[in-house]
Coordinates of C-alpha atoms and ligand atoms in Angstrom, one line a residue:
X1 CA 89.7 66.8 17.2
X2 CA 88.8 69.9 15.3
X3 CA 91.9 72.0 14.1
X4 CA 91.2 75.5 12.7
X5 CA 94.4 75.4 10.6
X6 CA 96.1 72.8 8.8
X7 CA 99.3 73.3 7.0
X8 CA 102.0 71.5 4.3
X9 CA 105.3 72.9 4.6
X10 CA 107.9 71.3 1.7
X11 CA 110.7 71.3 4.0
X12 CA 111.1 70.4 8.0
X13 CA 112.3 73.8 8.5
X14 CA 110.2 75.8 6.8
X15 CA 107.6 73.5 9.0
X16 CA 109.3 74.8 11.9
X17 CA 109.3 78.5 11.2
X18 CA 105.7 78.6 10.4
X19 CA 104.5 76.7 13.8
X20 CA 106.9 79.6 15.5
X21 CA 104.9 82.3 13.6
X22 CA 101.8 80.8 14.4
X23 CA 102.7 80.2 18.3
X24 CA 103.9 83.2 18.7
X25 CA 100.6 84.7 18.1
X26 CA 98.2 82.3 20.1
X27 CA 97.9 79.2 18.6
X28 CA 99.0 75.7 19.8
X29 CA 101.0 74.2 17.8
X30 CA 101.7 70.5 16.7
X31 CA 104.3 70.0 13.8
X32 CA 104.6 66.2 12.7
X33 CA 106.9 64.6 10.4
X34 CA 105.2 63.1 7.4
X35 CA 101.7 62.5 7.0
X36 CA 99.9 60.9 10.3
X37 CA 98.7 57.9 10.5
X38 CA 96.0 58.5 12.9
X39 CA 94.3 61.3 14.8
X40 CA 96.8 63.3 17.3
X41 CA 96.3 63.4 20.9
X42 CA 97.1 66.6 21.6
X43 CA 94.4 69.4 21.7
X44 CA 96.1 72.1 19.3
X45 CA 94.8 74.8 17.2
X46 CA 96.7 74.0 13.9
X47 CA 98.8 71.2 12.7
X48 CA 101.6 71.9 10.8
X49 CA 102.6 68.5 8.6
X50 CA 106.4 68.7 7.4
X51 CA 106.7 67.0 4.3
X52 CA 110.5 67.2 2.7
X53 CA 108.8 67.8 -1.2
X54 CA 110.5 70.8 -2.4
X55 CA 113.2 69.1 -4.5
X56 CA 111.1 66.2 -5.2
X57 CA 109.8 65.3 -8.7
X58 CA 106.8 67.8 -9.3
X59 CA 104.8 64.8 -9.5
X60 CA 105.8 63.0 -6.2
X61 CA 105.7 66.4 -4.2
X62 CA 101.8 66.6 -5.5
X63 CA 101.0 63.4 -4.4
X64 CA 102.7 64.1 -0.8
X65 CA 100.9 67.3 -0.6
X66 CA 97.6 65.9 -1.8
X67 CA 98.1 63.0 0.9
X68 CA 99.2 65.5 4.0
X69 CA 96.0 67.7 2.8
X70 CA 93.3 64.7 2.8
X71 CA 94.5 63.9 6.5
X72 CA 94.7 67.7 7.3
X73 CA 91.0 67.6 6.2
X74 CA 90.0 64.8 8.3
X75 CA 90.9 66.6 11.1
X76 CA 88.6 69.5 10.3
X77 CA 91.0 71.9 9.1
X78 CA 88.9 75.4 8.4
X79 CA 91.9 76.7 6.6
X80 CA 95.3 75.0 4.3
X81 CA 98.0 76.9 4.3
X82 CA 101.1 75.5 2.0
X83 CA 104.2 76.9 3.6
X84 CA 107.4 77.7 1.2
X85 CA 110.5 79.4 1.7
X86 CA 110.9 83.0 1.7
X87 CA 113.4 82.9 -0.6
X88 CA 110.6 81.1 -2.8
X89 CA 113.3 77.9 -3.6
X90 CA 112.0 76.5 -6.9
X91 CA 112.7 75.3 -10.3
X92 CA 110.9 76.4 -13.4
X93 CA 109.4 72.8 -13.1
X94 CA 108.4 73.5 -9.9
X95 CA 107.5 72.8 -7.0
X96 CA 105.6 75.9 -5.5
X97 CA 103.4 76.2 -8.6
X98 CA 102.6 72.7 -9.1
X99 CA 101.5 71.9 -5.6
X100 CA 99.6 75.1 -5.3
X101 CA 97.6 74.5 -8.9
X102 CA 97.0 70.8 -7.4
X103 CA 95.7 72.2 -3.9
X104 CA 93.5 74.4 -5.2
X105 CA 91.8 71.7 -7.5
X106 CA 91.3 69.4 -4.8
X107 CA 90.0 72.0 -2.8
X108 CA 87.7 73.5 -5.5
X109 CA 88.7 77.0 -4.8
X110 CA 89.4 79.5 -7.6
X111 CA 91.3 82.1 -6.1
X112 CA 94.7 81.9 -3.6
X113 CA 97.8 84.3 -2.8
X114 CA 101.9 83.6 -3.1
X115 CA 103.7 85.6 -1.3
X116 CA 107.1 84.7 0.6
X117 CA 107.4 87.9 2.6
X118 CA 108.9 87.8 5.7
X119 CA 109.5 91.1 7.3
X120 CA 111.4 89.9 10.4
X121 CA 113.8 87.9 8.1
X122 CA 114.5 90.9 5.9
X123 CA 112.2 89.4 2.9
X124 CA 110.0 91.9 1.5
X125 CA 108.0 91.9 -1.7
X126 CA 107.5 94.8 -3.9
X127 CA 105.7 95.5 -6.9
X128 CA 105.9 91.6 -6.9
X129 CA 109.4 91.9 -6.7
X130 CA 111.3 89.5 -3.7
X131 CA 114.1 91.1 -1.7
X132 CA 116.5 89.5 0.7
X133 CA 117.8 92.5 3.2
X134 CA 118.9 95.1 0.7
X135 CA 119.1 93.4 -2.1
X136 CA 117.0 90.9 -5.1
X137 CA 116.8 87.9 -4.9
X138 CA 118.5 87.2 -7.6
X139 CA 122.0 89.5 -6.2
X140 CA 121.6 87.9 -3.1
X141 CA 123.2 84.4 -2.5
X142 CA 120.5 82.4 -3.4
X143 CA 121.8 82.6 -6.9
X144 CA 124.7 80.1 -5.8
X145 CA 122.2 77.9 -4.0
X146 CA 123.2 74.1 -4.4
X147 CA 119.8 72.9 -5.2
X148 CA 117.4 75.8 -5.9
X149 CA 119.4 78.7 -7.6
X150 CA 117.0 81.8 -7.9
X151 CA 118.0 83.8 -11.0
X152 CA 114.9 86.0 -11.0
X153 CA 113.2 88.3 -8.2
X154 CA 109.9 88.6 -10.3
X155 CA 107.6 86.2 -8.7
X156 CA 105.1 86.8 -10.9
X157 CA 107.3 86.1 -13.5
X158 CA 109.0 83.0 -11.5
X159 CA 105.0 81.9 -10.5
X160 CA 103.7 81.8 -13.9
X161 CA 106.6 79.7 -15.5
X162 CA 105.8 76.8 -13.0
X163 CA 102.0 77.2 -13.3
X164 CA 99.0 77.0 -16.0
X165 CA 96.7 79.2 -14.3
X166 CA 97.3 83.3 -14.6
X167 CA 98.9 84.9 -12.0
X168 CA 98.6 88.5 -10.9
X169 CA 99.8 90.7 -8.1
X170 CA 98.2 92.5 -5.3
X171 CA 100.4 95.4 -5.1
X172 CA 101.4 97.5 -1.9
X173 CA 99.2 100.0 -2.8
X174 CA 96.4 97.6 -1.9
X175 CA 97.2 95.7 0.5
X176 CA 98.9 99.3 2.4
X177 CA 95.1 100.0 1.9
X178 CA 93.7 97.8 3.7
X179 CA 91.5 94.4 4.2
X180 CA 88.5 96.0 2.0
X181 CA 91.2 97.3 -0.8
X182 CA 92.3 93.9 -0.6
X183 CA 89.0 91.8 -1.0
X184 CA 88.7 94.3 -4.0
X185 CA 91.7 93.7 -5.7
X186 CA 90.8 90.3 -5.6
X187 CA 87.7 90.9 -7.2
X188 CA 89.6 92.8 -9.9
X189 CA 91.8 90.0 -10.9
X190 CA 89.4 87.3 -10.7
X191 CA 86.7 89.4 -13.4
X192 CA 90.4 89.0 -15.4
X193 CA 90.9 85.2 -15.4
X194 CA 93.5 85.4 -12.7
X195 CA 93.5 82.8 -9.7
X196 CA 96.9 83.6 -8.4
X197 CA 98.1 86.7 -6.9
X198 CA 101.5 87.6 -5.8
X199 CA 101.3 89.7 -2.8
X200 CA 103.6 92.8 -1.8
X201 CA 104.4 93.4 2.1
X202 CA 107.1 95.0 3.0
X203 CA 106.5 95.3 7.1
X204 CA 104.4 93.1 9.3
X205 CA 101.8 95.7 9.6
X206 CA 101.4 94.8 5.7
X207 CA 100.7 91.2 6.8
X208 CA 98.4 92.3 9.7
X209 CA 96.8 94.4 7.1
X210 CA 96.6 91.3 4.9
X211 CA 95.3 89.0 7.3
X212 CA 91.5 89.9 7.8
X213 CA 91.6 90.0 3.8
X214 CA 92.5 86.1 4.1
X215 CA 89.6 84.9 6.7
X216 CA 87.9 82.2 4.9
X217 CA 90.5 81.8 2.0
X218 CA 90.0 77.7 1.5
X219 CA 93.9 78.1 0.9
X220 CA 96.8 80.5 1.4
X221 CA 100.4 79.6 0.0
X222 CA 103.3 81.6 1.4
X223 CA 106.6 82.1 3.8
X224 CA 105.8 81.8 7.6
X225 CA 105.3 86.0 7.5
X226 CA 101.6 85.6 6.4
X227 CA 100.8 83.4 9.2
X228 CA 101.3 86.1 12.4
X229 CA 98.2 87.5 10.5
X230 CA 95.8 84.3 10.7
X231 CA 95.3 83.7 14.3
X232 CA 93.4 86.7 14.8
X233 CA 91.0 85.6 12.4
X234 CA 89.9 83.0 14.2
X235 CA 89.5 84.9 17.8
X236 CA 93.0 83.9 19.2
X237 CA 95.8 86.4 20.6
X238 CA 99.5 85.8 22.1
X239 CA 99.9 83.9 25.4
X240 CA 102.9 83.2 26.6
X241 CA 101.8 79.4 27.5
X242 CA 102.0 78.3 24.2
X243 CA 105.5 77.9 23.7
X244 CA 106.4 76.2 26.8
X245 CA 109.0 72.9 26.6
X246 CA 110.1 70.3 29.3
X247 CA 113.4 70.9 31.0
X248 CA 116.5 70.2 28.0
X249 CA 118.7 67.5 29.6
X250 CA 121.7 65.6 28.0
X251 CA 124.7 66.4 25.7
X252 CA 124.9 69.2 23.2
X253 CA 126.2 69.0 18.8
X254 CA 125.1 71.2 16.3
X255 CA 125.0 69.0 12.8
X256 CA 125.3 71.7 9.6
X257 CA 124.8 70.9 6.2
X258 CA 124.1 74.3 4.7
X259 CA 125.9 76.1 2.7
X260 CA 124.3 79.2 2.9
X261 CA 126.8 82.8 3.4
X262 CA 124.9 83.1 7.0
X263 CA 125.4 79.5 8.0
X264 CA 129.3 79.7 6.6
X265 CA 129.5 82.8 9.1
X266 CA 127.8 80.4 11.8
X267 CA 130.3 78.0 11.2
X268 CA 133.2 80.4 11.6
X269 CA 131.8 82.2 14.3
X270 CA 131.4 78.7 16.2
X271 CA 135.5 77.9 15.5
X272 CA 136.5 81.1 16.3
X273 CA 135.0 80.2 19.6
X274 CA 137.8 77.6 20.2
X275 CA 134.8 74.7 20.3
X276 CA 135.9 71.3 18.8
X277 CA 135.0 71.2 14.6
X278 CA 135.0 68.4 12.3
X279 CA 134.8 69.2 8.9
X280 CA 133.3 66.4 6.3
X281 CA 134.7 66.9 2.8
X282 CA 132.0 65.3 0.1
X283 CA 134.9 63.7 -2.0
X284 CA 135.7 61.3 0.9
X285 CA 132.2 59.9 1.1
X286 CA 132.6 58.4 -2.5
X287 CA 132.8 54.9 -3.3
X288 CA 130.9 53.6 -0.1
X289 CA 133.3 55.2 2.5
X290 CA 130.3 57.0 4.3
X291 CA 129.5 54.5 7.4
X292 CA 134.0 54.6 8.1
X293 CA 133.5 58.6 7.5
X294 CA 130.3 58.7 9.9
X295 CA 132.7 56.2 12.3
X296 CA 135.6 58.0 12.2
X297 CA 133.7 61.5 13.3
X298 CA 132.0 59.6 16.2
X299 CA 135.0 58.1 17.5
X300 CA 136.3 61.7 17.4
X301 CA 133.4 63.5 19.0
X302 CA 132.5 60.9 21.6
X303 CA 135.5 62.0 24.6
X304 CA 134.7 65.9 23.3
X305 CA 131.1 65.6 23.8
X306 CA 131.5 66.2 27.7
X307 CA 133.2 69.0 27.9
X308 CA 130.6 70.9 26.0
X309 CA 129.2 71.4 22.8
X310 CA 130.9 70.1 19.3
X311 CA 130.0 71.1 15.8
X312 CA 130.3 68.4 12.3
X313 CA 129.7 70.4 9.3
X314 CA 130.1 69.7 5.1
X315 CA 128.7 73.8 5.5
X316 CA 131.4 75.2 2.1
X317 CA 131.4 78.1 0.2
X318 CA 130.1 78.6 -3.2
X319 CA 133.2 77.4 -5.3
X320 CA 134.1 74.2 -2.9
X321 CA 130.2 73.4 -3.3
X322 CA 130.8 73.6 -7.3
X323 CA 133.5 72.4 -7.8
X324 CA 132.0 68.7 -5.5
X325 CA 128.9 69.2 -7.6
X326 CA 130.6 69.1 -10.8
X327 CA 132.7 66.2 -9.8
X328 CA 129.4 64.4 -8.2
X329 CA 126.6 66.2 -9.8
X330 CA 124.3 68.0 -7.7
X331 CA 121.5 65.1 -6.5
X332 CA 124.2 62.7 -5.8
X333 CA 126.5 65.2 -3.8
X334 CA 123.5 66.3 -1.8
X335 CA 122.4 63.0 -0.9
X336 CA 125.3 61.8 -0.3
X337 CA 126.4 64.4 2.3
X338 CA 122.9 64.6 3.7
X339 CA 122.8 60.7 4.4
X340 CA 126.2 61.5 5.9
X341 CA 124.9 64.2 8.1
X342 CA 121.6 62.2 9.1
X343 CA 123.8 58.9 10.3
X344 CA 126.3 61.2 12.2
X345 CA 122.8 62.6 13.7
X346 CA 121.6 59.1 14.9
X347 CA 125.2 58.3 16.3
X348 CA 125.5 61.5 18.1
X349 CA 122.2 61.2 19.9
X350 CA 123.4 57.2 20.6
X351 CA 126.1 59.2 22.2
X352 CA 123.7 60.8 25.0
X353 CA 123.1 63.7 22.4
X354 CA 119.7 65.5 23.9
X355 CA 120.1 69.3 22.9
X356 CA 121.0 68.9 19.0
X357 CA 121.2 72.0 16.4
X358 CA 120.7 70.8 13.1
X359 CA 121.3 73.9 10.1
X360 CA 120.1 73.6 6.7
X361 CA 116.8 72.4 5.2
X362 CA 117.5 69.5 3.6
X363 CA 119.8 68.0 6.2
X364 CA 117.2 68.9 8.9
X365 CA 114.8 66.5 6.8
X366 CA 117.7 64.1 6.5
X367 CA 118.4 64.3 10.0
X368 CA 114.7 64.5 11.5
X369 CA 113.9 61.0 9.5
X370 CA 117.2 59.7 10.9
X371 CA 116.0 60.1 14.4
X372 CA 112.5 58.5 13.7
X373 CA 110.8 61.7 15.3
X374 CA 107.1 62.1 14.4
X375 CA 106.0 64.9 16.0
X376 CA 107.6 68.0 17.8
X377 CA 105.9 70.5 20.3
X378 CA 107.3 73.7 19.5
X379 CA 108.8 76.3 22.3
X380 CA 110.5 79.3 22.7
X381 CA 112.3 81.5 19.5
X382 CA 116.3 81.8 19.0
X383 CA 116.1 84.0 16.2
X384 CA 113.4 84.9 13.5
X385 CA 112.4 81.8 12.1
X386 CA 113.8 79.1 14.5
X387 CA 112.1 78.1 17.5
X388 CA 113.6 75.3 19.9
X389 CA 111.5 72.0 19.7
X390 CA 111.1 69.2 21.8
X391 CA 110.5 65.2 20.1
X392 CA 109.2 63.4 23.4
X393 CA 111.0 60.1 23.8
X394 CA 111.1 57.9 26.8
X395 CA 114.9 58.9 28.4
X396 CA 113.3 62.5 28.2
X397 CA 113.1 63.2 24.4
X398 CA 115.4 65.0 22.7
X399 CA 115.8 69.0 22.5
X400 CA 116.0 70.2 18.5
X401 CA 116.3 73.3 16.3
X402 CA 116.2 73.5 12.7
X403 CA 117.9 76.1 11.3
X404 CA 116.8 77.5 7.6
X405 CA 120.3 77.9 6.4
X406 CA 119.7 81.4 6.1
X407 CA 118.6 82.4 9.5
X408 CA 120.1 83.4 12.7
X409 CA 122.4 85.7 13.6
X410 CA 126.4 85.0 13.6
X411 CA 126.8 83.3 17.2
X412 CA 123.5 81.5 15.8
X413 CA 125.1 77.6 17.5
X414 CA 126.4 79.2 21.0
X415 CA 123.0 81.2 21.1
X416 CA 120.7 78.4 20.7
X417 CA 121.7 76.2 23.8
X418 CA 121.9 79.9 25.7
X419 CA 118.3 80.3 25.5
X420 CA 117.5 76.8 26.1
X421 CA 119.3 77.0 29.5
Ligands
ADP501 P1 119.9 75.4 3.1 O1 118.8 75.5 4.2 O2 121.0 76.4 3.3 O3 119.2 75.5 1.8 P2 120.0 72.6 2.8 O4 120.4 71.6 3.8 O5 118.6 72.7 2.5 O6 120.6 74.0 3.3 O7 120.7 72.4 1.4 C1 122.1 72.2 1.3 C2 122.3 71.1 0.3 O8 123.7 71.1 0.0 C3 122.1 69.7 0.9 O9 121.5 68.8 0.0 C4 123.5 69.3 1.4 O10 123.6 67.9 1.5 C5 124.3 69.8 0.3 N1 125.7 70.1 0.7 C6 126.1 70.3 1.9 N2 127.4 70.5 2.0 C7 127.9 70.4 0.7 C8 129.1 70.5 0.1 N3 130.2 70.7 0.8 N4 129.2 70.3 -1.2 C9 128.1 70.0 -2.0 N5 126.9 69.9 -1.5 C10 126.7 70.1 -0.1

């Protein structure tokens, strides 16, 4: 098999929001979970390997991404494309900058972009600056994020702390411009020593704009937004056949470990509803109460299951999230909530569980390793950014969305089994 694209995403989400992009505009789309093993036998146009790296030691997420890139090449890959989130979650350690510096050295190329913009999604960049709707980055609620707070909307600024090389920015002027202002721009910075640009878009016609400008880039490192720009380089348009799933069958939970302000108003919006809700506090999963916690919410949710969807959530706002972390610290009270979450995953789909919405990032990696899924074909869209997907298995496989827990609209969890139906 021959792929044109291959791309890393550093979260399972992310992984699925960039195969959406890159369906929706013509490709076929395989996302698998980990590195491969072996050769896939599907006949797709890009593979899009989810790796769960981005709050991994700088050094272990290099070594994941260098491992996912080496099979990616083996399949033939034209093109890598490392896929972070739009709201560019890093540490001044890392990882974006890392992984991209250790991309581009195995790939011998001396020139890539970074740019998280995602028009559909609200996130612009201008003048290198990252916006979430109306607001920086830094006023909007990724400040308070439990793992990745973002204290800065200067990505150049944000870029260049986590790397060695220079890093420069292709401003909207250019890139408003045009491929050919782009390619020049390029040339600019590179006669300056810089290998990374920043790029501003602020509409998807900025990242159609961008796209030609990318054709035979060895690697591009953004959000999902750059990708609805890249099919077209390689002589593919939309088709509707591409995002086709089998019939969903089977029971229906939604499993939510963000904390994000949309996925609180998901939550709410999902109670208000009168559905059945079982909140898991962080504090009672100390000491090794987890497996009689997970228990307890399975022997609740097993009768409710038939009578329509449930939700189990840790989802909290800001000061409850705190106020756990300071008690637990922050690594210990997100893995202990997200090995919560992935076991109350497993048990739900023991339960006849077949349509699942899992929200949050980390806990869809959590959740997604739980189930042993390797691979997932990717279907129709629910909201920018999160497409139904479908892990085969032999009682019919099991329906799955992975919400970034900033995506989707407020009736996000009634929504999703809507358009499945
Ligand atoms: P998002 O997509 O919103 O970033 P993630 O799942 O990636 O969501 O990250 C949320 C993190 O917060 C996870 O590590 C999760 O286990 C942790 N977490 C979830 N609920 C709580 C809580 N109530 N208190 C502290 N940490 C929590």
């Amino acid at each position: 098999m021959n792929i044109l694209l291959g791309c890393i995403a550093d979260d399972f989400t992310g992984a699925t929001d960039l195969a959406n992009n890159l369906v929706r505009n013509g490709m076929r789309v395989a996302q698998t979970i980990g590195v491969p093993q072996r050769s896939l036998d599907q006949e797709v146009d890009a593979v899009v390997v989810a790796l769960k790296s981005r709050n991994l030691e700088p050094e272990e997420a290099i070594s994941q991404s260098l491992e996912a890139l080496e099979w990616l090449r083996t399949q033939g890959a034209q093109q890598i494309y490392f896929k972070y989130c739009s709201t560019f979650d890093s540490t001044p350690t890392g990882n974006i900058g890392p992984v991209t510096e250790a991309l581009m050295h195995a790939l011998k190329t001396d020139f890539t972009i970074a740019t998280p913009a995602f028009p559909d999604n609200g996130r612009t960049v201008f003048k290198g600056y990252l916006f979430v709707g109306d607001v920086l980055l830094n006023e909007s609620s990724m400040k308070d994020h439990p793992l990745t707070p973002m204290t800065d909307a200067n990505l150049v600024r944000v870029m260049q702390a986590q790397c060695q090389a220079k890093v420069g920015l292709i401003d909207h002027r250019s890139v408003a411009q045009g491929p050919a202002a782009v390619q020049q721009r390029i040339a600019d910075l590179k006669s300056q020593g810089i290998t990374i640009a920043v790029v501003d878009a602020v509409s998807n016609d900025d990242l159609l704009k961008l796209g030609p400008a990318l054709k035979g880039m060895p690697l591009v490192t953004a959000g999902s937004g750059v990708a609805i720009g890249l099919p077209a380089n390689f002589g593919l348009s939309p088709t509707p056949q591409s995002s086709t799933l089998p019939h969903a069958q089977g029971l229906q939970a939604v499993v939510s470990g963000s904390c994000s302000v949309a996925t609180n108003g998901q939550v709410a919006h999902f109670k208000a509803t009168g559905r059945p809700a079982m909140a898991i506090n962080p504090a009672s999963l100390m000491h090794g109460q987890t497996d009689a916690v997970v228990q307890q919410v399975l022997a609740w949710a097993g009768p409710l299951l038939q009578n329509g969807p449930l939700l189990v959530y840790s989802t909290a706002e800001p000061d409850a999230v705190k106020a756990v972390q300071a008690q637990l610290g922050v690594a210990e009270a997100g893995a202990l909530v997200e090995h919560a979450l992935a076991s109350v995953a497993r048990g739900l789909v023991a339960l006849g569980v077949q349509q699942l919405v899992v929200a949050g990032g980390e806990t869809s990696g959590a959740c997604v390793q739980a189930l042993d899924i390797a691979q997932l074909q990717i279907g129709p869209q629910i909201d920018p950014g999160v497409p139904w997907c479908h892990a085969p298995a032999q009682n019919g496989g099991v329906h799955i969305t992975l919400k970034s827990g900033n995506f989707g609209t407020e009736d996000f969890f009634s929504k999703a089994f809507d358009t499945l139906h």
